[in-house]
PDB file of C-alpha atoms in Angstrom:
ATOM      1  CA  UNK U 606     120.927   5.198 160.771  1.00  0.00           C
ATOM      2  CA  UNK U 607     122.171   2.703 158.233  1.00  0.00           C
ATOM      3  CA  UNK U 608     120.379  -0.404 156.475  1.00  0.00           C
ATOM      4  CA  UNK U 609     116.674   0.744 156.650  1.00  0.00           C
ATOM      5  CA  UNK U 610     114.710   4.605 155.860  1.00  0.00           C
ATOM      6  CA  UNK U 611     113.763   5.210 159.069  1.00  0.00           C
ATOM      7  CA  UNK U 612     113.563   4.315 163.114  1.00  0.00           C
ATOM      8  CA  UNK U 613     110.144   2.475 162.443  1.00  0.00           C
ATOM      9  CA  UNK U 614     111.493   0.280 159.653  1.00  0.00           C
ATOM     10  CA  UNK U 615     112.446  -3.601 160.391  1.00  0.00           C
ATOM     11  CA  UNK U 616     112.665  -5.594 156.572  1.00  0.00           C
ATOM     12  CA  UNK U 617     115.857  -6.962 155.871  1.00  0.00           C
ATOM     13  CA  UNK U 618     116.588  -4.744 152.218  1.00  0.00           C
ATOM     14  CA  UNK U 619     113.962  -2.233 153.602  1.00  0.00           C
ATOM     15  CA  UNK U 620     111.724  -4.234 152.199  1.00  0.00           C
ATOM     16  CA  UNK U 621     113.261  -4.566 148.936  1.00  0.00           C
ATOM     17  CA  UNK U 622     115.976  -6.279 146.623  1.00  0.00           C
ATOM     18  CA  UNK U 623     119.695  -6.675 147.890  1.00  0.00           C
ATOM     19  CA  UNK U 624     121.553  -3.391 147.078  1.00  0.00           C
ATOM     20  CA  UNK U 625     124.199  -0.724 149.088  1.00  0.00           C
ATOM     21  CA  UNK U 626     122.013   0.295 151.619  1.00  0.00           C
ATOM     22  CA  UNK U 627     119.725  -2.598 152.817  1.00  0.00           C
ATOM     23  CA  UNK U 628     120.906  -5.428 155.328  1.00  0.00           C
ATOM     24  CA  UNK U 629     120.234  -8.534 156.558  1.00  0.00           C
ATOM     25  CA  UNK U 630     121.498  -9.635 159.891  1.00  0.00           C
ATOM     26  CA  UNK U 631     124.691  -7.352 160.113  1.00  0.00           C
ATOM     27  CA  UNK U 632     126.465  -8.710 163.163  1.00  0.00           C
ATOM     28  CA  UNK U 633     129.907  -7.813 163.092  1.00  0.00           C
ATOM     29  CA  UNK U 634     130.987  -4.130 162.426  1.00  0.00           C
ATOM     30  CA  UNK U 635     134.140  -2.160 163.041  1.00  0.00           C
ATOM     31  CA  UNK U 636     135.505   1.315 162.168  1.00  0.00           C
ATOM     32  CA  UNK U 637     139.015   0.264 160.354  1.00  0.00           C
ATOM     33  CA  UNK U 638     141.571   3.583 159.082  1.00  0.00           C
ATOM     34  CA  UNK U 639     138.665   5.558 159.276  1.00  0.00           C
ATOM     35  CA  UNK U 640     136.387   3.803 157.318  1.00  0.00           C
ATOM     36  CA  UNK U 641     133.365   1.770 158.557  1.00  0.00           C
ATOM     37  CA  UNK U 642     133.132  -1.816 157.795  1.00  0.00           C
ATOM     38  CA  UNK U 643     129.994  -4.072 158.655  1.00  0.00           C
ATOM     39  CA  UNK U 644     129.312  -7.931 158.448  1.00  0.00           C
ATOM     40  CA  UNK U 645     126.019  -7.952 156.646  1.00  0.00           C
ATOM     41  CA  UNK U 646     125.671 -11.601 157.493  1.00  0.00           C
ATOM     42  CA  UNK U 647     123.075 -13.212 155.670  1.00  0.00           C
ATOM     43  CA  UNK U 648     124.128 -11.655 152.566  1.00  0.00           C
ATOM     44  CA  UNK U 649     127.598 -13.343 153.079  1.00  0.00           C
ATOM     45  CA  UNK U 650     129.430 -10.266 152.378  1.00  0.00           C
ATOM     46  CA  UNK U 651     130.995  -7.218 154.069  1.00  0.00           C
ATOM     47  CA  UNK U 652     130.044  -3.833 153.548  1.00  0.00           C
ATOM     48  CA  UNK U 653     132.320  -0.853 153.446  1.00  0.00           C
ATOM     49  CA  UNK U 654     131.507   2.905 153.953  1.00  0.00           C
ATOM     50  CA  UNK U 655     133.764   5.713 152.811  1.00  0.00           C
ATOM     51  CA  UNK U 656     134.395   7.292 156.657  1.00  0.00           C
ATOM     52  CA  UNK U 657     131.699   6.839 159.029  1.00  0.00           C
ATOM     53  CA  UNK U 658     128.343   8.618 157.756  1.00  0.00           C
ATOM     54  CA  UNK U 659     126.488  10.496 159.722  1.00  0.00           C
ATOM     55  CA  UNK U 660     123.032  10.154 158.225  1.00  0.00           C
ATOM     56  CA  UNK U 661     121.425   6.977 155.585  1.00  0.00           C
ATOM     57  CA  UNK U 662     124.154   6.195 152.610  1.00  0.00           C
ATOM     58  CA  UNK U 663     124.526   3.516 150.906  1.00  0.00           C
ATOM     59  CA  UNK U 664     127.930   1.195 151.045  1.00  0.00           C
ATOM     60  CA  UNK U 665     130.771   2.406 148.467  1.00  0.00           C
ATOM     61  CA  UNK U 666     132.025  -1.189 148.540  1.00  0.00           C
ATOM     62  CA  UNK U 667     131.392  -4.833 148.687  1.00  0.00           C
ATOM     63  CA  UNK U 668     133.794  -7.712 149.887  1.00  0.00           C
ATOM     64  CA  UNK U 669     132.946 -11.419 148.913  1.00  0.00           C
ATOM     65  CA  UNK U 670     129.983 -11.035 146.141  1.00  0.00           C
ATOM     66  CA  UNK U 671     130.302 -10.132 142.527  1.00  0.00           C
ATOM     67  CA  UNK U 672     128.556  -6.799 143.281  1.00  0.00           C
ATOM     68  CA  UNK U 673     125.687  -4.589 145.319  1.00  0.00           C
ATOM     69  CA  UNK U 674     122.796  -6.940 144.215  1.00  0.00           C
ATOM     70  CA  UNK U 675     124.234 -10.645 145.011  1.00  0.00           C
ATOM     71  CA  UNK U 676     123.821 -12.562 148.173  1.00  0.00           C
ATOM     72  CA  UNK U 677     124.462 -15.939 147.666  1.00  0.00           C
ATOM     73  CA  UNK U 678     126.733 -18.504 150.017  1.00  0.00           C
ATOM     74  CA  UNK U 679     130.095 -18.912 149.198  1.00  0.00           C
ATOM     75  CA  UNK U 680     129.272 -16.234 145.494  1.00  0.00           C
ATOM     76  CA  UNK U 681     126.787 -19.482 144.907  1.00  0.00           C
ATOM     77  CA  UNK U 682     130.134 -21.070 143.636  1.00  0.00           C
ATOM     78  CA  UNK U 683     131.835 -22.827 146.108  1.00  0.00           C
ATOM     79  CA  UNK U 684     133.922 -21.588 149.222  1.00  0.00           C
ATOM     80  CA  UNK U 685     137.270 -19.522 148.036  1.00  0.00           C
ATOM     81  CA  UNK U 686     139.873 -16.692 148.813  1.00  0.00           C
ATOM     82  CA  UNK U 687     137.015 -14.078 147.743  1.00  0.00           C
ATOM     83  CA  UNK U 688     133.895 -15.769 149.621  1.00  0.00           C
ATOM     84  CA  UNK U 689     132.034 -15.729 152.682  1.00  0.00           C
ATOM     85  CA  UNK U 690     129.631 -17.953 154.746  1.00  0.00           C
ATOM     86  CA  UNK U 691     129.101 -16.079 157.523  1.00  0.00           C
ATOM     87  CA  UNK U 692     130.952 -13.219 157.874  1.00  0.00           C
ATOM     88  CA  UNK U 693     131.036 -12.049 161.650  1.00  0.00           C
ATOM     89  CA  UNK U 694     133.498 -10.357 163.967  1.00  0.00           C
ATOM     90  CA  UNK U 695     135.936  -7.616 162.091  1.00  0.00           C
ATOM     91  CA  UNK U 696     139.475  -5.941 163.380  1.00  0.00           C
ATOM     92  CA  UNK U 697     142.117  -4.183 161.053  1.00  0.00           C
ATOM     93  CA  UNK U 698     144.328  -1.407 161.241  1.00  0.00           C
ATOM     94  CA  UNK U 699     147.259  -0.475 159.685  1.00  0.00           C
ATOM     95  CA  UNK U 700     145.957  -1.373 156.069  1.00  0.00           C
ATOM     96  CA  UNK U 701     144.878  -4.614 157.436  1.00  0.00           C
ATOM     97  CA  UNK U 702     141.537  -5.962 157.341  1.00  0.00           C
ATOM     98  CA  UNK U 703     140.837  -9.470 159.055  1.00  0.00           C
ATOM     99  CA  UNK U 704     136.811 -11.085 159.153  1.00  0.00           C
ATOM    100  CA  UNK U 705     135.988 -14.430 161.036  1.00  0.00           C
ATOM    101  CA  UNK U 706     134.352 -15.933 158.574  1.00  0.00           C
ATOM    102  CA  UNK U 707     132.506 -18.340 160.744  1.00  0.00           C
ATOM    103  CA  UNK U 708     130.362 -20.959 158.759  1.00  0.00           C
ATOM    104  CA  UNK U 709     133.621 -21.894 156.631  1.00  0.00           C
ATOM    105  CA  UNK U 710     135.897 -21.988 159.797  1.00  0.00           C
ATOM    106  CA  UNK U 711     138.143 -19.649 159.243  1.00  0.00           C
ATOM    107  CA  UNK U 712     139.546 -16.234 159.158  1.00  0.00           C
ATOM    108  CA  UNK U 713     140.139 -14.683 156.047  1.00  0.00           C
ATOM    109  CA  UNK U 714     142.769 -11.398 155.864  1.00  0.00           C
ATOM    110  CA  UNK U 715     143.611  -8.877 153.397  1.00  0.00           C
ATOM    111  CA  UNK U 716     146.828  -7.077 154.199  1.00  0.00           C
ATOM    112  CA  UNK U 717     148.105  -3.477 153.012  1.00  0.00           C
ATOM    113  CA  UNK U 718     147.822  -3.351 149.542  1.00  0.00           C
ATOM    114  CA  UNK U 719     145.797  -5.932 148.703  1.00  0.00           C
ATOM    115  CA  UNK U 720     142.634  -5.693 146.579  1.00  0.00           C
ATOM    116  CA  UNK U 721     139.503  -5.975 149.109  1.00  0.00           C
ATOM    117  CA  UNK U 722     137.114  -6.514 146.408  1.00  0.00           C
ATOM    118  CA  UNK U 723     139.612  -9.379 145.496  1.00  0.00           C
ATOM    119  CA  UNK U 724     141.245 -12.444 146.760  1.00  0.00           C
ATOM    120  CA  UNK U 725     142.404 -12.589 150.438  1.00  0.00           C
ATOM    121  CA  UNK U 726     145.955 -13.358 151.154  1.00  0.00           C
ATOM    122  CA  UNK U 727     145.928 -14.313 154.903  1.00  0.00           C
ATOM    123  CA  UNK U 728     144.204 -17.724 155.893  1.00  0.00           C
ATOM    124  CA  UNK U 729     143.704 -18.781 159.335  1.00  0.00           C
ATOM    125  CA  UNK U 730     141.926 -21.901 160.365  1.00  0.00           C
ATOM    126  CA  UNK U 731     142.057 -24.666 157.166  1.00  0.00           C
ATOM    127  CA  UNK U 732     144.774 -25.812 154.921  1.00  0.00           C
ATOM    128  CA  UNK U 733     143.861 -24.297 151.518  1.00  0.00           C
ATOM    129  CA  UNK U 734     141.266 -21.447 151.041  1.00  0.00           C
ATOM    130  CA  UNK U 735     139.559 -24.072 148.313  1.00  0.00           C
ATOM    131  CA  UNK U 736     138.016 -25.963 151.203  1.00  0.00           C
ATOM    132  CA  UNK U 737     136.332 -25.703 154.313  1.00  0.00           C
ATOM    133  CA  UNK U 738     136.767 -28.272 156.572  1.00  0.00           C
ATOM    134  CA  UNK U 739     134.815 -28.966 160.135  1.00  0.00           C
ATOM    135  CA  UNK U 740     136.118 -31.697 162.693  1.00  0.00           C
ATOM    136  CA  UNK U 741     133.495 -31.618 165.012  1.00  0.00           C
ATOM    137  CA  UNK U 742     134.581 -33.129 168.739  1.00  0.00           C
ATOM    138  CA  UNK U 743     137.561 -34.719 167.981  1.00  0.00           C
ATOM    139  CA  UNK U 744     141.206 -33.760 168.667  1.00  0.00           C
ATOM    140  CA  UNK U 745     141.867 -29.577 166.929  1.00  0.00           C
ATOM    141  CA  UNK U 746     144.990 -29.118 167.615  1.00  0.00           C
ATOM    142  CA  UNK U 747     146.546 -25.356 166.842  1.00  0.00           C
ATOM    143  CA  UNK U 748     145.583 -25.010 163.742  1.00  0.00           C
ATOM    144  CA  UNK U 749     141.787 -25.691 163.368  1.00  0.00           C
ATOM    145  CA  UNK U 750     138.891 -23.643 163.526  1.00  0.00           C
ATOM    146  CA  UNK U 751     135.167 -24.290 164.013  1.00  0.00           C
ATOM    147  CA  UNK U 752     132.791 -21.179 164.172  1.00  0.00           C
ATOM    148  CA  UNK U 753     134.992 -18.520 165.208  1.00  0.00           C
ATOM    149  CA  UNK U 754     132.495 -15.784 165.610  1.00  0.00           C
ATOM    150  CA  UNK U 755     134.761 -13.472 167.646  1.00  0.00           C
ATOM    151  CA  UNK U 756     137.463 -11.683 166.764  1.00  0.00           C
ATOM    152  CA  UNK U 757     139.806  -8.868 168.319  1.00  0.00           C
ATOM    153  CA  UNK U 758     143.301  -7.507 168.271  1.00  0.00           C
ATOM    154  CA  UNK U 759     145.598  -5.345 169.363  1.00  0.00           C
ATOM    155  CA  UNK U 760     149.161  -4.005 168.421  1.00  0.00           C
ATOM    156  CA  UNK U 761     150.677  -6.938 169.929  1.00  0.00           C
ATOM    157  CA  UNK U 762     148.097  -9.913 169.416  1.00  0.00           C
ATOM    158  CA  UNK U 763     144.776 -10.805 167.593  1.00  0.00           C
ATOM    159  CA  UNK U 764     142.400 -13.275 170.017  1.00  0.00           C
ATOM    160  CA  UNK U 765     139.839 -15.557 168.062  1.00  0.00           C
ATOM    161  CA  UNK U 766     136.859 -16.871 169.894  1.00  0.00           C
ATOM    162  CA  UNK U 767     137.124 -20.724 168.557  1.00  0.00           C
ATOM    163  CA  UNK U 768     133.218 -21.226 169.541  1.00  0.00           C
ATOM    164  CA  UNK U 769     132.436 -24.344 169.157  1.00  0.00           C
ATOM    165  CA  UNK U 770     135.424 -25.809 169.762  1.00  0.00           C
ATOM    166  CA  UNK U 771     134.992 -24.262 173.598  1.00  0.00           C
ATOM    167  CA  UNK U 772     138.027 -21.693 173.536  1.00  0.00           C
ATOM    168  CA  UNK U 773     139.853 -19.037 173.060  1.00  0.00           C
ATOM    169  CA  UNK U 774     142.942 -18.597 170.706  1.00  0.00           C
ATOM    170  CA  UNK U 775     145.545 -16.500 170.724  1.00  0.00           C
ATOM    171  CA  UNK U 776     148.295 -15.811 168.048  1.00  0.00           C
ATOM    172  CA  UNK U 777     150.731 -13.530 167.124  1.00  0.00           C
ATOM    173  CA  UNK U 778     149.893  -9.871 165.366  1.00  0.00           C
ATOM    174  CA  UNK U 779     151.844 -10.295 162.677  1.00  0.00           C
ATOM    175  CA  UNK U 780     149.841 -13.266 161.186  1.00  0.00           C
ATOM    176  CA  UNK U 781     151.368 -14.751 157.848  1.00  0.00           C
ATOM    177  CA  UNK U 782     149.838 -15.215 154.376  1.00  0.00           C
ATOM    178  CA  UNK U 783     149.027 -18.706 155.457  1.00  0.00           C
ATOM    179  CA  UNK U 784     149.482 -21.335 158.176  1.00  0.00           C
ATOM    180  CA  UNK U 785     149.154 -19.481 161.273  1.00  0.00           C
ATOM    181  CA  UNK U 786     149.364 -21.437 164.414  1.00  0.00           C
ATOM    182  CA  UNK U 787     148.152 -20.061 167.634  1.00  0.00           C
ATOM    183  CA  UNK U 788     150.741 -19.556 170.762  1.00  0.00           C
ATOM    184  CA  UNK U 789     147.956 -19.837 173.386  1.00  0.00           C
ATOM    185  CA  UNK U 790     144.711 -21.250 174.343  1.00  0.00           C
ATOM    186  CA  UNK U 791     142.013 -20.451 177.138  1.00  0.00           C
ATOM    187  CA  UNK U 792     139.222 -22.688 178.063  1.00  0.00           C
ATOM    188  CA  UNK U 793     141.344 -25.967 177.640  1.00  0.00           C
ATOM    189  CA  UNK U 794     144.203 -27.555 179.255  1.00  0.00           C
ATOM    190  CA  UNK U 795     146.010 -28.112 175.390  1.00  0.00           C
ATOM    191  CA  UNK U 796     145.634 -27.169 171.823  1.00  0.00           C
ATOM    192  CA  UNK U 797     143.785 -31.045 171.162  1.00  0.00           C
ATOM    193  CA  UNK U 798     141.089 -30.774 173.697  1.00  0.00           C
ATOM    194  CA  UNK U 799     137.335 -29.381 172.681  1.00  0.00           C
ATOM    195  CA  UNK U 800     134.984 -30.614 175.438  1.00  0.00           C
ATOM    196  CA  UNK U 801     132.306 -27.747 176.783  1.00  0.00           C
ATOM    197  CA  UNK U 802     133.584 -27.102 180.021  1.00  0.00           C
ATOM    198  CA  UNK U 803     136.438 -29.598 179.391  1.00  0.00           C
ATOM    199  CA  UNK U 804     133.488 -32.621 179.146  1.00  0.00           C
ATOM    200  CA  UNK U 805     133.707 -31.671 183.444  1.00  0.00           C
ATOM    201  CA  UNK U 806     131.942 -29.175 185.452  1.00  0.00           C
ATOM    202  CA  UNK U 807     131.997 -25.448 185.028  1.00  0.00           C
ATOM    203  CA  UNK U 808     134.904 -23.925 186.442  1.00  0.00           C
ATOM    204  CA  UNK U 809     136.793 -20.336 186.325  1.00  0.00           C
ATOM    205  CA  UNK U 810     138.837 -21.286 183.774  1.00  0.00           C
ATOM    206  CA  UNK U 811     136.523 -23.487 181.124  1.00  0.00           C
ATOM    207  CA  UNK U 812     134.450 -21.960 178.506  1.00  0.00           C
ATOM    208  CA  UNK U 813     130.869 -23.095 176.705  1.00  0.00           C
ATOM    209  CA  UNK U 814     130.295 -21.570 173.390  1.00  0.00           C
ATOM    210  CA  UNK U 815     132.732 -18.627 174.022  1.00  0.00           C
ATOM    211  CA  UNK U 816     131.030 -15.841 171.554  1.00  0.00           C
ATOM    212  CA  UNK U 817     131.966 -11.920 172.078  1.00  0.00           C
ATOM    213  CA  UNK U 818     135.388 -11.005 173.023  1.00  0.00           C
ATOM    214  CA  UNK U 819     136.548  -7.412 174.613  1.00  0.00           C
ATOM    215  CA  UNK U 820     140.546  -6.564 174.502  1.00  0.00           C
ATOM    216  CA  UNK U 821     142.072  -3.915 176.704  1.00  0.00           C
ATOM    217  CA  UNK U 822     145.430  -4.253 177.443  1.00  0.00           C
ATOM    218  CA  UNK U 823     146.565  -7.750 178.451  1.00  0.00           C
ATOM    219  CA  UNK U 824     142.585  -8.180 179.966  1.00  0.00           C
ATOM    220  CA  UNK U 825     140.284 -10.201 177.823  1.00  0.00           C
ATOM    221  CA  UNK U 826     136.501 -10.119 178.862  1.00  0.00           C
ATOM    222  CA  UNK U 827     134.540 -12.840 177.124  1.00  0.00           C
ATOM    223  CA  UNK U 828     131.132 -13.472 176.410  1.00  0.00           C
ATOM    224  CA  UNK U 829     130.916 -17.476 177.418  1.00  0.00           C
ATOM    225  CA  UNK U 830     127.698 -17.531 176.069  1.00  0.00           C
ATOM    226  CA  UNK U 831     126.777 -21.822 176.924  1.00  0.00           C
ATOM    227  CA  UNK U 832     127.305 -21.122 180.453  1.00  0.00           C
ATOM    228  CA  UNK U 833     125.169 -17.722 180.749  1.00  0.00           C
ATOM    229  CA  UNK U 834     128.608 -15.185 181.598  1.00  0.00           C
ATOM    230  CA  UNK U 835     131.186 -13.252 181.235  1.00  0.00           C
ATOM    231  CA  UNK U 836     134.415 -13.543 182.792  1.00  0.00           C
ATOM    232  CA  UNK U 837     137.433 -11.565 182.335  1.00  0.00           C
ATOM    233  CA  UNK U 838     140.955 -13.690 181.945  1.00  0.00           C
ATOM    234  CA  UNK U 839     144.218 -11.878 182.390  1.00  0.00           C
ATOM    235  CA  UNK U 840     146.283 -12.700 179.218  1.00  0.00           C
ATOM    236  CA  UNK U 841     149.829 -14.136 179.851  1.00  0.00           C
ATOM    237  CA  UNK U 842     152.821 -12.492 177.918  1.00  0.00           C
ATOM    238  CA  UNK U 843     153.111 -13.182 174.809  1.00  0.00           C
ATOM    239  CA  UNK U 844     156.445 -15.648 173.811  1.00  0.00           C
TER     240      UNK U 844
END
């Protein structure tokens, strides 16, 4: 067990101040080359164990706070390359480490090589990592991103649950340092088009607050969370 002393214990920081082992809300977790990595939410960071433990340990690493004891929004500074809101769904592989950072609409990447405790180099989602930009209900188009809380990939394609803008995106694996636009969308007839349920009535093929997201093969089940489901799409080939 990780993030409290015991099956009995509940406190976010068992209880205590923000360090290693104690969490708050982890939602997202993954087990990336080996090593596990968890979305410790409300302490807007990401927490990183050496392997997979076995038993209580605390985290041997932090990603998007100055250190082990700091918690604060955005490092209390101001969103950047090296910050979180909400840190939520995780994938990597391949010395690749992506995180939906939800509450500043985007994803944030760090590719092989880069410095995790440092600056990301992949954006997804907004035009600079300085800002963090939400259109609600208006026109998206590819590029925009509000809440993504899911997140999943394969060899061949990574799939972003675009929550509240009422789909599901999908792009390319090999995702640039910046400026990735999405080749496909589920839940809306075009790229520009947000409605819940297409502003219609609930069909097979429209989405309300899309949220989890399961990958296997070219089958996508999705947690559509508004309208009280899952469904499972069959993904098209990608171009």
């Amino acid at each position: 067990m990780l993030g409290q002393p015991d099956a009995r214990s509940v406190e976010r920081n068992r209880g205590g101040a923000i360090g290693p082992a104690g969490l708050d809300c982890p939602y997202g977790l993954a087990v990336v080359n080996g090593d596990l990595v968890v979305a410790d939410t409300q302490h807007r960071r990401v927490l990183v164990w050496d392997g997979v433990p076995t038993g209580d340990a605390p985290a041997a690493r932090v990603i998007g706070q100055d250190d082990f004891a700091s918690g604060e929004e955005n490092r209390g500074r101001g969103v950047g390359p090296d910050t979180f809101r909400w840190p939520h769904a995780i994938v990597g592989g391949g010395g690749e480490l992506l995180v939906a950072d939800a509450g500043n609409h985007r994803l944030l990447g760090w590719t092989r090589g880069a410095d995790r405790s440092g600056p990301a180099d992949v954006l997804v989602g907004q035009e600079s990592f300085a800002v963090a930009f939400e259109m609600p209900h208006v026109a998206q188009g590819p590029p925009r991103l509000r809440f993504p809380y899911g997140l999943v990939g394969d060899d061949a394609r990574l799939v972003v649950a675009d929550t509240a803008n009422n789909r599901v995106l999908l792009y390319d694996r090999d995702l640039p340092a910046s400026g990735a636009t999405a080749v496909g969308v589920l839940g809306q007839n075009d790229f520009d088009a947000a409605g819940e349920n297409r502003w219609d009535e609930v069909a097979a093929d429209t989405l309300c607050w899309p949220y989890g997201l399961a990958l296997d093969g070219d089958r996508l089940a999705i947690a559509d969370s508004g309208n009280n489901r899952v469904v499972v799409w069959r993904l098209p080939p990608l171009r």
